[in-house]
mmCIF file of C-alpha atoms in Angstrom:
data_model
loop_
_atom_site.group_PDB
_atom_site.id
_atom_site.type_symbol
_atom_site.label_atom_id
_atom_site.label_comp_id
_atom_site.label_asym_id
_atom_site.label_seq_id
_atom_site.Cartn_x
_atom_site.Cartn_y
_atom_site.Cartn_z
ATOM 1 C CA MET A 147 -0.759 4.054 -23.313
ATOM 2 C CA ASN A 148 -2.207 5.560 -26.319
ATOM 3 C CA VAL A 149 -6.091 5.755 -26.780
ATOM 4 C CA LEU A 150 -8.426 4.208 -29.619
ATOM 5 C CA PRO A 151 -10.260 6.138 -31.631
ATOM 6 C CA GLN A 152 -13.789 6.403 -31.825
ATOM 7 C CA ASN A 153 -13.538 5.155 -35.401
ATOM 8 C CA GLU A 154 -11.675 2.582 -34.454
ATOM 9 C CA ARG A 155 -13.351 1.075 -31.655
ATOM 10 C CA PRO A 156 -15.549 -1.477 -32.557
ATOM 11 C CA LEU A 157 -19.190 -1.533 -31.668
ATOM 12 C CA ASP A 158 -18.963 3.169 -33.290
ATOM 13 C CA GLY A 159 -21.589 3.610 -34.653
ATOM 14 C CA LEU A 160 -23.707 0.793 -32.518
ATOM 15 C CA THR A 161 -26.855 2.538 -30.764
ATOM 16 C CA VAL A 162 -27.577 1.450 -27.132
ATOM 17 C CA VAL A 163 -31.023 2.399 -25.336
ATOM 18 C CA ASP A 164 -30.400 2.177 -21.560
ATOM 19 C CA PHE A 165 -33.162 1.802 -19.026
ATOM 20 C CA SER A 166 -31.921 0.421 -16.602
ATOM 21 C CA GLN A 167 -30.168 2.493 -12.999
ATOM 22 C CA PHE A 168 -28.323 2.154 -9.994
ATOM 23 C CA LEU A 169 -25.330 -0.523 -11.098
ATOM 24 C CA SER A 170 -25.610 -3.967 -12.978
ATOM 25 C CA GLY A 171 -27.257 -2.501 -15.907
ATOM 26 C CA PRO A 172 -25.715 1.044 -15.854
ATOM 27 C CA LEU A 173 -22.432 -1.402 -15.797
ATOM 28 C CA CYS A 174 -23.857 -3.233 -18.454
ATOM 29 C CA GLY A 175 -24.229 -0.048 -20.659
ATOM 30 C CA LEU A 176 -20.512 1.965 -19.732
ATOM 31 C CA LYS A 177 -18.482 -1.712 -20.749
ATOM 32 C CA LEU A 178 -20.464 -1.327 -24.102
ATOM 33 C CA ALA A 179 -19.980 2.640 -24.260
ATOM 34 C CA ASP A 180 -16.128 1.743 -23.964
ATOM 35 C CA LEU A 181 -16.076 -0.197 -27.084
ATOM 36 C CA GLY A 182 -17.468 2.440 -29.393
ATOM 37 C CA ALA A 183 -21.587 1.673 -28.402
ATOM 38 C CA ARG A 184 -24.031 5.317 -28.588
ATOM 39 C CA VAL A 185 -25.731 4.974 -24.937
ATOM 40 C CA ILE A 186 -28.398 6.546 -24.145
ATOM 41 C CA LYS A 187 -29.352 6.420 -20.553
ATOM 42 C CA VAL A 188 -33.218 7.108 -20.786
ATOM 43 C CA GLU A 189 -34.598 8.495 -17.418
ATOM 44 C CA ARG A 190 -37.258 9.731 -15.421
ATOM 45 C CA PRO A 191 -37.989 13.261 -15.482
ATOM 46 C CA GLY A 192 -36.541 15.804 -12.578
ATOM 47 C CA VAL A 193 -35.300 11.992 -10.370
ATOM 48 C CA GLY A 194 -33.681 10.339 -13.227
ATOM 49 C CA ASP A 195 -31.105 6.729 -11.779
ATOM 50 C CA LEU A 196 -32.268 6.933 -8.160
ATOM 51 C CA CYS A 197 -27.660 6.289 -8.494
ATOM 52 C CA ARG A 198 -27.649 10.294 -9.009
ATOM 53 C CA ASN A 199 -27.856 10.244 -4.765
ATOM 54 C CA LEU A 200 -26.528 6.848 -3.913
ATOM 55 C CA TYR A 201 -24.151 8.291 -1.441
ATOM 56 C CA LEU A 202 -20.789 5.854 -0.923
ATOM 57 C CA SER A 203 -19.347 9.538 0.769
ATOM 58 C CA PRO A 204 -19.937 13.047 0.874
ATOM 59 C CA THR A 205 -17.778 13.255 -2.383
ATOM 60 C CA ASP A 206 -20.685 15.137 -4.523
ATOM 61 C CA ILE A 207 -19.131 16.196 -7.715
ATOM 62 C CA ASP A 208 -21.132 18.216 -9.919
ATOM 63 C CA GLY A 209 -24.325 17.847 -8.173
ATOM 64 C CA ASP A 210 -24.164 14.123 -8.777
ATOM 65 C CA ASN A 211 -22.248 11.395 -6.789
ATOM 66 C CA SER A 212 -18.809 9.602 -7.791
ATOM 67 C CA LEU A 213 -20.486 6.078 -7.954
ATOM 68 C CA PHE A 214 -22.791 7.943 -10.555
ATOM 69 C CA HIS A 215 -19.678 9.918 -12.325
ATOM 70 C CA ALA A 216 -17.987 6.256 -12.465
ATOM 71 C CA ILE A 217 -20.670 4.109 -13.604
ATOM 72 C CA ASN A 218 -22.252 6.367 -16.483
ATOM 73 C CA ARG A 219 -19.405 8.000 -17.267
ATOM 74 C CA ASN A 220 -19.127 8.585 -21.684
ATOM 75 C CA LYS A 221 -23.437 8.472 -21.677
ATOM 76 C CA GLU A 222 -25.530 10.428 -23.197
ATOM 77 C CA SER A 223 -29.025 10.691 -21.114
ATOM 78 C CA ILE A 224 -32.689 11.711 -22.548
ATOM 79 C CA THR A 225 -35.543 12.120 -19.821
ATOM 80 C CA ALA A 226 -39.290 10.486 -20.614
ATOM 81 C CA ASP A 227 -42.247 10.549 -18.708
ATOM 82 C CA LEU A 228 -43.219 6.691 -19.759
ATOM 83 C CA ARG A 229 -47.082 7.824 -19.407
ATOM 84 C CA ASN A 230 -46.885 10.364 -21.623
ATOM 85 C CA PRO A 231 -48.149 9.946 -25.161
ATOM 86 C CA ASP A 232 -45.452 12.417 -27.015
ATOM 87 C CA ASP A 233 -42.800 10.703 -24.839
ATOM 88 C CA ARG A 234 -44.335 7.020 -25.140
ATOM 89 C CA ALA A 235 -44.191 7.791 -29.188
ATOM 90 C CA ALA A 236 -40.298 9.545 -29.145
ATOM 91 C CA LEU A 237 -39.289 6.428 -27.732
ATOM 92 C CA VAL A 238 -40.913 3.788 -29.784
ATOM 93 C CA GLU A 239 -39.366 5.421 -32.873
ATOM 94 C CA LEU A 240 -35.649 5.753 -31.043
ATOM 95 C CA ILE A 241 -36.155 2.545 -30.420
ATOM 96 C CA LYS A 242 -37.398 2.012 -33.778
ATOM 97 C CA SER A 243 -33.162 2.715 -34.207
ATOM 98 C CA ALA A 244 -31.655 1.443 -31.960
ATOM 99 C CA ASP A 245 -29.012 -2.071 -32.126
ATOM 100 C CA VAL A 246 -29.795 -2.914 -28.110
ATOM 101 C CA MET A 247 -32.005 -2.005 -25.328
ATOM 102 C CA ILE A 248 -31.073 -2.499 -21.718
ATOM 103 C CA GLN A 249 -33.304 -2.908 -18.163
ATOM 104 C CA ASN A 250 -33.017 -3.872 -14.933
ATOM 105 C CA PHE A 251 -36.036 -3.362 -13.199
ATOM 106 C CA ARG A 252 -38.012 -6.417 -11.295
ATOM 107 C CA PRO A 253 -39.925 -8.745 -13.174
ATOM 108 C CA GLY A 254 -43.649 -7.002 -14.063
ATOM 109 C CA VAL A 255 -41.869 -3.788 -13.574
ATOM 110 C CA ILE A 256 -41.159 -2.892 -18.131
ATOM 111 C CA GLU A 257 -43.876 -4.879 -19.207
ATOM 112 C CA ARG A 258 -46.415 -2.960 -16.875
ATOM 113 C CA GLN A 259 -44.473 -0.143 -18.962
ATOM 114 C CA GLY A 260 -45.725 -1.799 -22.261
ATOM 115 C CA PHE A 261 -41.583 -1.866 -22.680
ATOM 116 C CA SER A 262 -41.313 -5.798 -22.914
ATOM 117 C CA TYR A 263 -39.084 -7.748 -24.887
ATOM 118 C CA GLU A 264 -42.126 -9.153 -26.914
ATOM 119 C CA ASP A 265 -42.987 -5.216 -27.410
ATOM 120 C CA VAL A 266 -39.640 -3.940 -28.370
ATOM 121 C CA ALA A 267 -39.246 -7.090 -30.766
ATOM 122 C CA ALA A 268 -42.335 -6.067 -32.760
ATOM 123 C CA ILE A 269 -41.003 -3.016 -32.544
ATOM 124 C CA ASN A 270 -37.841 -3.511 -34.050
ATOM 125 C CA PRO A 271 -37.217 -7.610 -34.592
ATOM 126 C CA ARG A 272 -33.654 -6.942 -35.336
ATOM 127 C CA ILE A 273 -32.701 -5.109 -31.057
ATOM 128 C CA VAL A 274 -30.900 -7.163 -28.822
ATOM 129 C CA TYR A 275 -33.005 -6.775 -25.175
ATOM 130 C CA GLY A 276 -30.641 -7.538 -22.259
ATOM 131 C CA SER A 277 -32.473 -8.185 -19.156
ATOM 132 C CA ILE A 278 -30.618 -7.902 -15.358
ATOM 133 C CA SER A 279 -33.320 -9.510 -12.505
ATOM 134 C CA GLY A 280 -32.898 -9.934 -8.668
ATOM 135 C CA TYR A 281 -33.517 -14.322 -9.210
ATOM 136 C CA GLY A 282 -35.288 -14.295 -12.329
ATOM 137 C CA GLU A 283 -38.669 -14.143 -13.854
ATOM 138 C CA GLU A 284 -40.328 -16.523 -12.245
ATOM 139 C CA GLY A 285 -40.136 -18.888 -8.334
ATOM 140 C CA PRO A 286 -41.169 -17.927 -5.426
ATOM 141 C CA TRP A 287 -37.725 -14.848 -5.361
ATOM 142 C CA LYS A 288 -38.714 -13.341 -8.163
ATOM 143 C CA ASP A 289 -40.571 -9.812 -6.240
ATOM 144 C CA LEU A 290 -37.309 -9.797 -3.647
ATOM 145 C CA PRO A 291 -35.226 -6.870 -4.279
ATOM 146 C CA GLY A 292 -32.668 -7.334 -6.172
ATOM 147 C CA GLN A 293 -30.105 -6.052 -4.114
ATOM 148 C CA ASP A 294 -26.053 -6.850 -3.955
ATOM 149 C CA LEU A 295 -26.370 -8.016 -0.445
ATOM 150 C CA LEU A 296 -28.850 -9.588 -0.550
ATOM 151 C CA ALA A 297 -28.020 -11.206 -3.505
ATOM 152 C CA GLN A 298 -24.619 -11.872 -2.313
ATOM 153 C CA ALA A 299 -26.435 -13.758 0.870
ATOM 154 C CA ARG A 300 -29.032 -16.236 -0.723
ATOM 155 C CA SER A 301 -26.394 -17.120 -3.228
ATOM 156 C CA GLY A 302 -23.975 -19.064 -0.461
ATOM 157 C CA LEU A 303 -21.130 -16.771 -1.276
ATOM 158 C CA LEU A 304 -21.539 -15.137 2.829
ATOM 159 C CA TRP A 305 -20.980 -17.885 4.408
ATOM 160 C CA LEU A 306 -18.186 -19.707 1.972
ATOM 161 C CA THR A 307 -15.926 -17.031 3.050
ATOM 162 C CA GLY A 308 -14.003 -16.029 6.518
ATOM 163 C CA ASN A 309 -13.055 -18.262 8.957
ATOM 164 C CA ALA A 310 -14.070 -21.308 10.771
ATOM 165 C CA ASP A 311 -15.530 -19.424 13.700
ATOM 166 C CA HIS A 312 -16.380 -15.710 12.157
ATOM 167 C CA ALA A 313 -19.537 -14.718 11.026
ATOM 168 C CA PRO A 314 -20.631 -15.593 7.356
ATOM 169 C CA MET A 315 -18.745 -12.968 5.597
ATOM 170 C CA PRO A 316 -19.754 -10.130 2.727
ATOM 171 C CA MET A 317 -17.375 -9.225 -0.700
ATOM 172 C CA GLY A 318 -16.175 -5.474 -0.015
ATOM 173 C CA LEU A 319 -17.692 -4.113 -2.986
ATOM 174 C CA ALA A 320 -21.267 -4.939 -5.050
ATOM 175 C CA VAL A 321 -19.426 -8.007 -6.892
ATOM 176 C CA ALA A 322 -23.064 -9.576 -7.339
ATOM 177 C CA ASP A 323 -23.846 -6.144 -9.284
ATOM 178 C CA MET A 324 -20.706 -6.332 -11.353
ATOM 179 C CA LEU A 325 -20.287 -9.569 -12.244
ATOM 180 C CA ALA A 326 -24.367 -9.802 -13.479
ATOM 181 C CA GLY A 327 -23.307 -6.540 -15.832
ATOM 182 C CA GLY A 328 -20.623 -7.648 -17.004
ATOM 183 C CA ALA A 329 -22.709 -11.180 -17.774
ATOM 184 C CA LEU A 330 -25.413 -9.780 -20.049
ATOM 185 C CA ALA A 331 -22.516 -7.332 -21.686
ATOM 186 C CA GLN A 332 -21.282 -10.552 -22.684
ATOM 187 C CA GLY A 333 -24.855 -12.686 -23.905
ATOM 188 C CA ILE A 334 -25.683 -9.041 -25.529
ATOM 189 C CA LEU A 335 -21.870 -8.638 -27.519
ATOM 190 C CA ALA A 336 -22.750 -13.034 -28.211
ATOM 191 C CA ALA A 337 -26.067 -11.571 -29.331
ATOM 192 C CA LEU A 338 -24.755 -9.333 -32.023
ATOM 193 C CA VAL A 339 -22.358 -11.353 -33.435
ATOM 194 C CA GLY A 340 -25.190 -13.866 -33.706
ATOM 195 C CA ARG A 341 -27.050 -10.893 -35.501
ATOM 196 C CA GLY A 342 -24.931 -10.090 -38.047
ATOM 197 C CA ILE A 343 -24.788 -14.515 -38.999
ATOM 198 C CA HIS A 344 -28.691 -14.861 -39.153
ATOM 199 C CA GLY A 345 -30.105 -11.663 -39.238
ATOM 200 C CA ARG A 346 -32.020 -12.460 -35.896
ATOM 201 C CA GLY A 347 -32.900 -10.089 -32.627
ATOM 202 C CA ALA A 348 -32.724 -12.003 -29.505
ATOM 203 C CA LEU A 349 -33.871 -11.687 -25.097
ATOM 204 C CA VAL A 350 -30.762 -11.739 -23.594
ATOM 205 C CA GLN A 351 -31.038 -12.525 -19.703
ATOM 206 C CA THR A 352 -29.312 -12.945 -16.644
ATOM 207 C CA SER A 353 -29.378 -12.289 -12.158
ATOM 208 C CA LEU A 354 -27.635 -10.747 -9.552
ATOM 209 C CA LEU A 355 -28.180 -14.623 -8.234
ATOM 210 C CA GLU A 356 -27.432 -16.576 -11.359
ATOM 211 C CA ALA A 357 -24.072 -14.373 -11.726
ATOM 212 C CA MET A 358 -23.286 -15.552 -8.591
ATOM 213 C CA ILE A 359 -23.464 -18.686 -8.767
ATOM 214 C CA ASP A 360 -21.441 -18.597 -11.981
ATOM 215 C CA PHE A 361 -18.947 -17.006 -9.116
ATOM 216 C CA GLN A 362 -18.515 -20.141 -7.660
ATOM 217 C CA PHE A 363 -18.816 -22.465 -10.309
ATOM 218 C CA GLU A 364 -15.073 -24.102 -9.429
ATOM 219 C CA VAL A 365 -16.548 -25.017 -5.874
ATOM 220 C CA LEU A 366 -20.062 -25.495 -6.548
ATOM 221 C CA SER A 367 -18.931 -28.774 -8.890
ATOM 222 C CA THR A 368 -16.885 -29.800 -6.387
ATOM 223 C CA HIS A 369 -19.505 -30.189 -3.659
ATOM 224 C CA LEU A 370 -21.658 -31.638 -7.000
ATOM 225 C CA ASN A 371 -19.783 -34.836 -7.738
ATOM 226 C CA ASP A 372 -18.245 -35.089 -4.014
ATOM 227 C CA GLY A 373 -21.509 -36.146 -2.038
ATOM 228 C CA HIS A 374 -23.083 -33.084 -2.152
ATOM 229 C CA ARG A 375 -20.866 -32.545 1.251
ATOM 230 C CA LEU A 376 -20.017 -29.021 2.553
ATOM 231 C CA PRO A 377 -16.663 -27.441 2.401
ATOM 232 C CA GLU A 378 -15.090 -26.246 6.176
ATOM 233 C CA ARG A 379 -13.695 -23.553 6.178
ATOM 234 C CA SER A 380 -10.158 -23.373 8.100
ATOM 235 C CA ALA A 381 -10.243 -21.917 11.670
ATOM 236 C CA VAL A 382 -7.125 -20.136 11.023
ATOM 237 C CA ASN A 383 -6.573 -17.836 8.146
ATOM 238 C CA GLY A 384 -9.116 -18.585 5.722
ATOM 239 C CA ALA A 385 -8.951 -18.040 2.125
ATOM 240 C CA HIS A 386 -10.237 -21.226 0.460
ATOM 241 C CA ALA A 387 -12.606 -23.672 1.895
ATOM 242 C CA TYR A 388 -11.376 -26.553 -0.592
ATOM 243 C CA LEU A 389 -7.497 -25.927 -0.752
ATOM 244 C CA GLY A 390 -5.229 -26.872 1.642
ATOM 245 C CA ALA A 391 -2.214 -25.005 3.873
ATOM 246 C CA PRO A 392 -0.315 -22.725 3.618
ATOM 247 C CA TYR A 393 -3.258 -21.583 1.443
ATOM 248 C CA GLY A 394 -3.997 -17.896 3.206
ATOM 249 C CA VAL A 395 -2.663 -14.428 4.170
ATOM 250 C CA TYR A 396 -0.538 -14.267 6.977
ATOM 251 C CA GLU A 397 0.863 -10.826 9.587
ATOM 252 C CA THR A 398 4.297 -10.491 9.034
ATOM 253 C CA GLN A 399 6.565 -8.211 11.358
ATOM 254 C CA ASP A 400 5.037 -5.188 9.563
ATOM 255 C CA GLY A 401 2.497 -5.941 7.128
ATOM 256 C CA PHE A 402 0.440 -9.224 5.580
ATOM 257 C CA LEU A 403 1.984 -11.520 3.012
ATOM 258 C CA ALA A 404 -0.429 -13.639 1.015
ATOM 259 C CA LEU A 405 0.673 -17.508 0.602
ATOM 260 C CA ALA A 406 -0.848 -19.566 -2.295
ATOM 261 C CA MET A 407 1.019 -23.061 -3.677
ATOM 262 C CA SER A 408 4.309 -24.711 -2.666
ATOM 263 C CA PRO A 409 6.452 -27.613 -3.895
ATOM 264 C CA SER A 410 5.722 -28.956 -1.309
ATOM 265 C CA LEU A 411 5.543 -28.960 2.843
ATOM 266 C CA LYS A 412 8.931 -29.626 3.426
ATOM 267 C CA THR A 413 10.360 -27.194 1.103
ATOM 268 C CA LEU A 414 8.369 -24.240 2.783
ATOM 269 C CA ALA A 415 8.971 -25.519 6.707
ATOM 270 C CA ASP A 416 13.192 -25.626 5.359
ATOM 271 C CA LEU A 417 12.770 -21.817 3.993
ATOM 272 C CA LEU A 418 10.710 -20.250 7.409
ATOM 273 C CA GLY A 419 12.297 -22.407 9.173
ATOM 274 C CA VAL A 420 9.552 -24.211 10.806
ATOM 275 C CA ALA A 421 9.981 -27.056 13.420
ATOM 276 C CA GLY A 422 7.508 -29.982 14.138
ATOM 277 C CA LEU A 423 6.149 -30.674 11.291
ATOM 278 C CA GLU A 424 8.010 -33.665 10.093
ATOM 279 C CA PRO A 425 5.269 -36.059 10.559
ATOM 280 C CA TYR A 426 2.932 -34.693 8.129
ATOM 281 C CA TYR A 427 5.658 -34.275 5.860
ATOM 282 C CA ASP A 428 4.996 -38.549 4.069
ATOM 283 C CA ASN A 429 1.412 -37.430 4.569
ATOM 284 C CA PRO A 430 -0.247 -36.662 0.806
ATOM 285 C CA THR A 431 -3.577 -34.916 2.764
ATOM 286 C CA ALA A 432 -2.188 -33.472 5.344
ATOM 287 C CA MET A 433 -1.878 -30.300 4.197
ATOM 288 C CA MET A 434 -6.062 -29.874 4.004
ATOM 289 C CA LYS A 435 -6.494 -32.574 6.927
ATOM 290 C CA GLN A 436 -3.917 -30.734 9.595
ATOM 291 C CA ARG A 437 -4.673 -27.867 7.502
ATOM 292 C CA ASP A 438 -4.974 -25.676 10.912
ATOM 293 C CA ALA A 439 -2.151 -26.930 12.739
ATOM 294 C CA ILE A 440 0.370 -26.674 9.518
ATOM 295 C CA LYS A 441 -0.762 -23.188 8.998
ATOM 296 C CA THR A 442 -0.775 -21.861 12.932
ATOM 297 C CA ALA A 443 2.950 -22.567 12.590
ATOM 298 C CA PHE A 444 3.304 -21.090 9.474
ATOM 299 C CA ALA A 445 1.974 -18.374 11.069
ATOM 300 C CA LYS A 446 3.652 -17.156 14.566
ATOM 301 C CA GLN A 447 7.294 -17.214 12.032
ATOM 302 C CA LEU A 448 6.103 -15.279 9.539
ATOM 303 C CA LYS A 449 5.384 -12.515 12.141
ATOM 304 C CA SER A 450 9.365 -13.096 13.512
ATOM 305 C CA ARG A 451 10.341 -10.953 9.727
ATOM 306 C CA THR A 452 9.125 -8.157 7.690
ATOM 307 C CA THR A 453 7.212 -8.411 4.209
ATOM 308 C CA GLN A 454 9.728 -7.878 2.238
ATOM 309 C CA ASP A 455 12.647 -10.269 3.811
ATOM 310 C CA TRP A 456 10.168 -13.497 3.242
ATOM 311 C CA LEU A 457 9.453 -12.271 0.017
ATOM 312 C CA SER A 458 13.601 -12.444 -0.837
ATOM 313 C CA VAL A 459 13.291 -16.140 0.763
ATOM 314 C CA LEU A 460 10.007 -17.360 -0.681
ATOM 315 C CA GLN A 461 10.314 -16.350 -4.704
ATOM 316 C CA PRO A 462 13.251 -17.629 -5.556
ATOM 317 C CA ALA A 463 12.262 -20.668 -4.665
ATOM 318 C CA ASP A 464 8.983 -20.691 -6.439
ATOM 319 C CA ILE A 465 6.936 -20.223 -3.853
ATOM 320 C CA TRP A 466 3.593 -18.749 -5.109
ATOM 321 C CA CYS A 467 3.070 -15.370 -2.693
ATOM 322 C CA ALA A 468 2.921 -11.666 -2.417
ATOM 323 C CA GLU A 469 3.144 -8.539 -0.593
ATOM 324 C CA VAL A 470 -0.844 -7.407 0.623
ATOM 325 C CA LEU A 471 -0.731 -3.814 -0.655
ATOM 326 C CA ASP A 472 -3.230 -1.136 0.645
ATOM 327 C CA TRP A 473 -5.034 1.035 -3.027
ATOM 328 C CA GLN A 474 -2.094 3.739 -1.913
ATOM 329 C CA GLN A 475 0.983 1.183 -2.347
ATOM 330 C CA LEU A 476 -0.541 -0.557 -5.226
ATOM 331 C CA ARG A 477 -0.493 3.167 -6.824
ATOM 332 C CA ALA A 478 2.498 3.926 -6.001
ATOM 333 C CA SER A 479 4.045 0.264 -8.078
ATOM 334 C CA ASP A 480 6.122 0.755 -11.171
ATOM 335 C CA ALA A 481 3.392 -2.570 -12.627
ATOM 336 C CA TYR A 482 0.137 -0.060 -11.824
ATOM 337 C CA LYS A 483 1.830 2.845 -13.371
ATOM 338 C CA ARG A 484 2.715 0.916 -16.737
ATOM 339 C CA LEU A 485 -1.046 -0.382 -17.330
ATOM 340 C CA ASP A 486 -1.786 3.223 -17.473
ATOM 341 C CA LEU A 487 -4.767 2.370 -16.083
ATOM 342 C CA GLU A 488 -6.505 5.880 -14.749
ATOM 343 C CA GLN A 489 -8.108 8.359 -16.204
ATOM 344 C CA THR A 490 -9.935 12.405 -15.787
ATOM 345 C CA ILE A 491 -13.800 12.953 -17.240
ATOM 346 C CA ARG A 492 -14.639 16.233 -17.263
ATOM 347 C CA ARG A 493 -17.977 17.916 -17.435
ATOM 348 C CA LYS A 494 -18.952 21.328 -19.007
ATOM 349 C CA GLY A 495 -15.454 21.845 -20.071
ATOM 350 C CA GLY A 496 -14.251 22.463 -15.795
ATOM 351 C CA VAL A 497 -15.877 19.776 -13.491
ATOM 352 C CA GLN A 498 -12.924 16.806 -13.646
ATOM 353 C CA LEU A 499 -13.407 13.368 -11.862
ATOM 354 C CA ASP A 500 -10.468 11.242 -11.949
ATOM 355 C CA THR A 501 -11.356 7.304 -12.154
ATOM 356 C CA LEU A 502 -10.521 4.508 -14.384
ATOM 357 C CA ARG A 503 -10.499 3.491 -17.584
ATOM 358 C CA ALA A 504 -11.891 -0.112 -18.645
ATOM 359 C CA PRO A 505 -9.761 -2.947 -18.003
ATOM 360 C CA ILE A 506 -8.772 -3.940 -21.883
ATOM 361 C CA ARG A 507 -6.703 -3.168 -24.908
ATOM 362 C CA ILE A 508 -7.816 -3.447 -28.406
ATOM 363 C CA ASN A 509 -4.387 -3.029 -31.243
ATOM 364 C CA GLY A 510 -2.217 -1.892 -27.709
ATOM 365 C CA LEU A 511 -4.045 0.728 -27.017
ATOM 366 C CA THR A 512 -6.800 1.948 -24.339
ATOM 367 C CA LEU A 513 -9.633 2.439 -24.601
ATOM 368 C CA LYS A 514 -10.378 5.901 -22.705
ATOM 369 C CA SER A 515 -12.744 8.547 -22.777
ATOM 370 C CA GLU A 516 -12.471 12.820 -21.054
ATOM 371 C CA ARG A 517 -16.991 12.235 -21.768
ATOM 372 C CA ALA A 518 -18.133 12.102 -17.707
ATOM 373 C CA ALA A 519 -21.568 11.032 -16.744
ATOM 374 C CA PRO A 520 -23.985 13.592 -18.584
ATOM 375 C CA GLU A 521 -26.350 15.301 -16.719
ATOM 376 C CA LEU A 522 -29.940 14.570 -16.258
ATOM 377 C CA GLY A 523 -31.925 15.006 -19.566
ATOM 378 C CA GLN A 524 -28.642 17.179 -20.795
ATOM 379 C CA ASP A 525 -29.398 15.073 -24.779
ATOM 380 C CA THR A 526 -32.939 15.077 -24.750
ATOM 381 C CA ASP A 527 -33.580 17.674 -27.783
ATOM 382 C CA ALA A 528 -30.689 16.657 -29.666
ATOM 383 C CA VAL A 529 -31.533 12.447 -29.047
ATOM 384 C CA LEU A 530 -35.239 13.441 -29.815
ATOM 385 C CA ALA A 531 -35.761 16.209 -32.222
ATOM 386 C CA PRO A 532 -35.106 13.787 -34.632
ATOM 387 C CA PHE A 533 -38.049 11.570 -33.502
ATOM 388 C CA GLN A 534 -40.492 14.500 -32.997
ATOM 389 C CA PRO A 535 -43.441 14.630 -35.445
ATOM 390 C CA ARG A 536 -42.941 17.019 -37.331
ATOM 391 C CA GLN A 537 -44.650 20.492 -36.786
ATOM 392 C CA ASP A 538 -45.681 22.463 -40.112
ATOM 393 C CA TYR A 539 -47.119 25.662 -39.858
#
């Protein structure tokens, strides 16, 4: 696919000053950068964003880990010591010219530095100020670490996921950070549209916990209107606590098959060649009340043939099902290749990293960019020079 030029991206000309670190705030900045914004990371001299050294694997690329590269590509970096009056003065001037500011410190930290929303709005009343916390700015959890796994645990998601007899199951990625970053980007974009209508800036806030609760809005809405009863996880092939058989993932002769919806229990049993479920055919509640018995029967039969064999039987009958792919199988698929999801980013012309593009297209064009994550402070002089006091000799 072709790439949308920078000057045609919807946020071209927009400046974002990003004080955030680790994952949630920088993810928000990445979304804005891909859409064309100029995103300037503000980092501590000599240390920088702690994510630079937060290793997911031993993979080190030009002094920074792969996670930092993936989440901070297409940005600039400046260093500033907030205790240094000259650095603070330069930051104030930079903020005067900015459209957006992002921060994700614990409540009270940025305020003590003199860059709260009230402080920044006094400098630039039109600014859109985006803030992510762990659990909100008030309440007994506000000072607890806003870390992804801990937010998943407190949100109920771990308890909701997995089989009935299994321990609570976290998701295999930093879903709280990513969802909070996406939510903040959405709020910032809405506030920018609002500013274009009424001319006012805004404070946009979210938290890891709010993002995780919103992620569960479907099942929590059921809970709130169902006598506050807790759902019961399936003991067999658990996938969704509120959905009945056959919903789940089943082992086949050579892999795994995901089964979602079926026109009827009889239809699916006939297609799979499963006998013994006839007493449940005319019982509209059996798919839930007899969920484990039905799933057990299906699971035994599905092991007898390959995944592709079952797909050739089930898909023509409009049974909602899919093969379970690993990353290598996914990347080999024609569907993945046609979406042109991968890109190579480059630092210093020689160092390169393979990563993914933004997940949206505009006017049929992708939002790729070859610009890598910045070295610590590489853009300090270029960015801050216009805001430094002139030296008259």
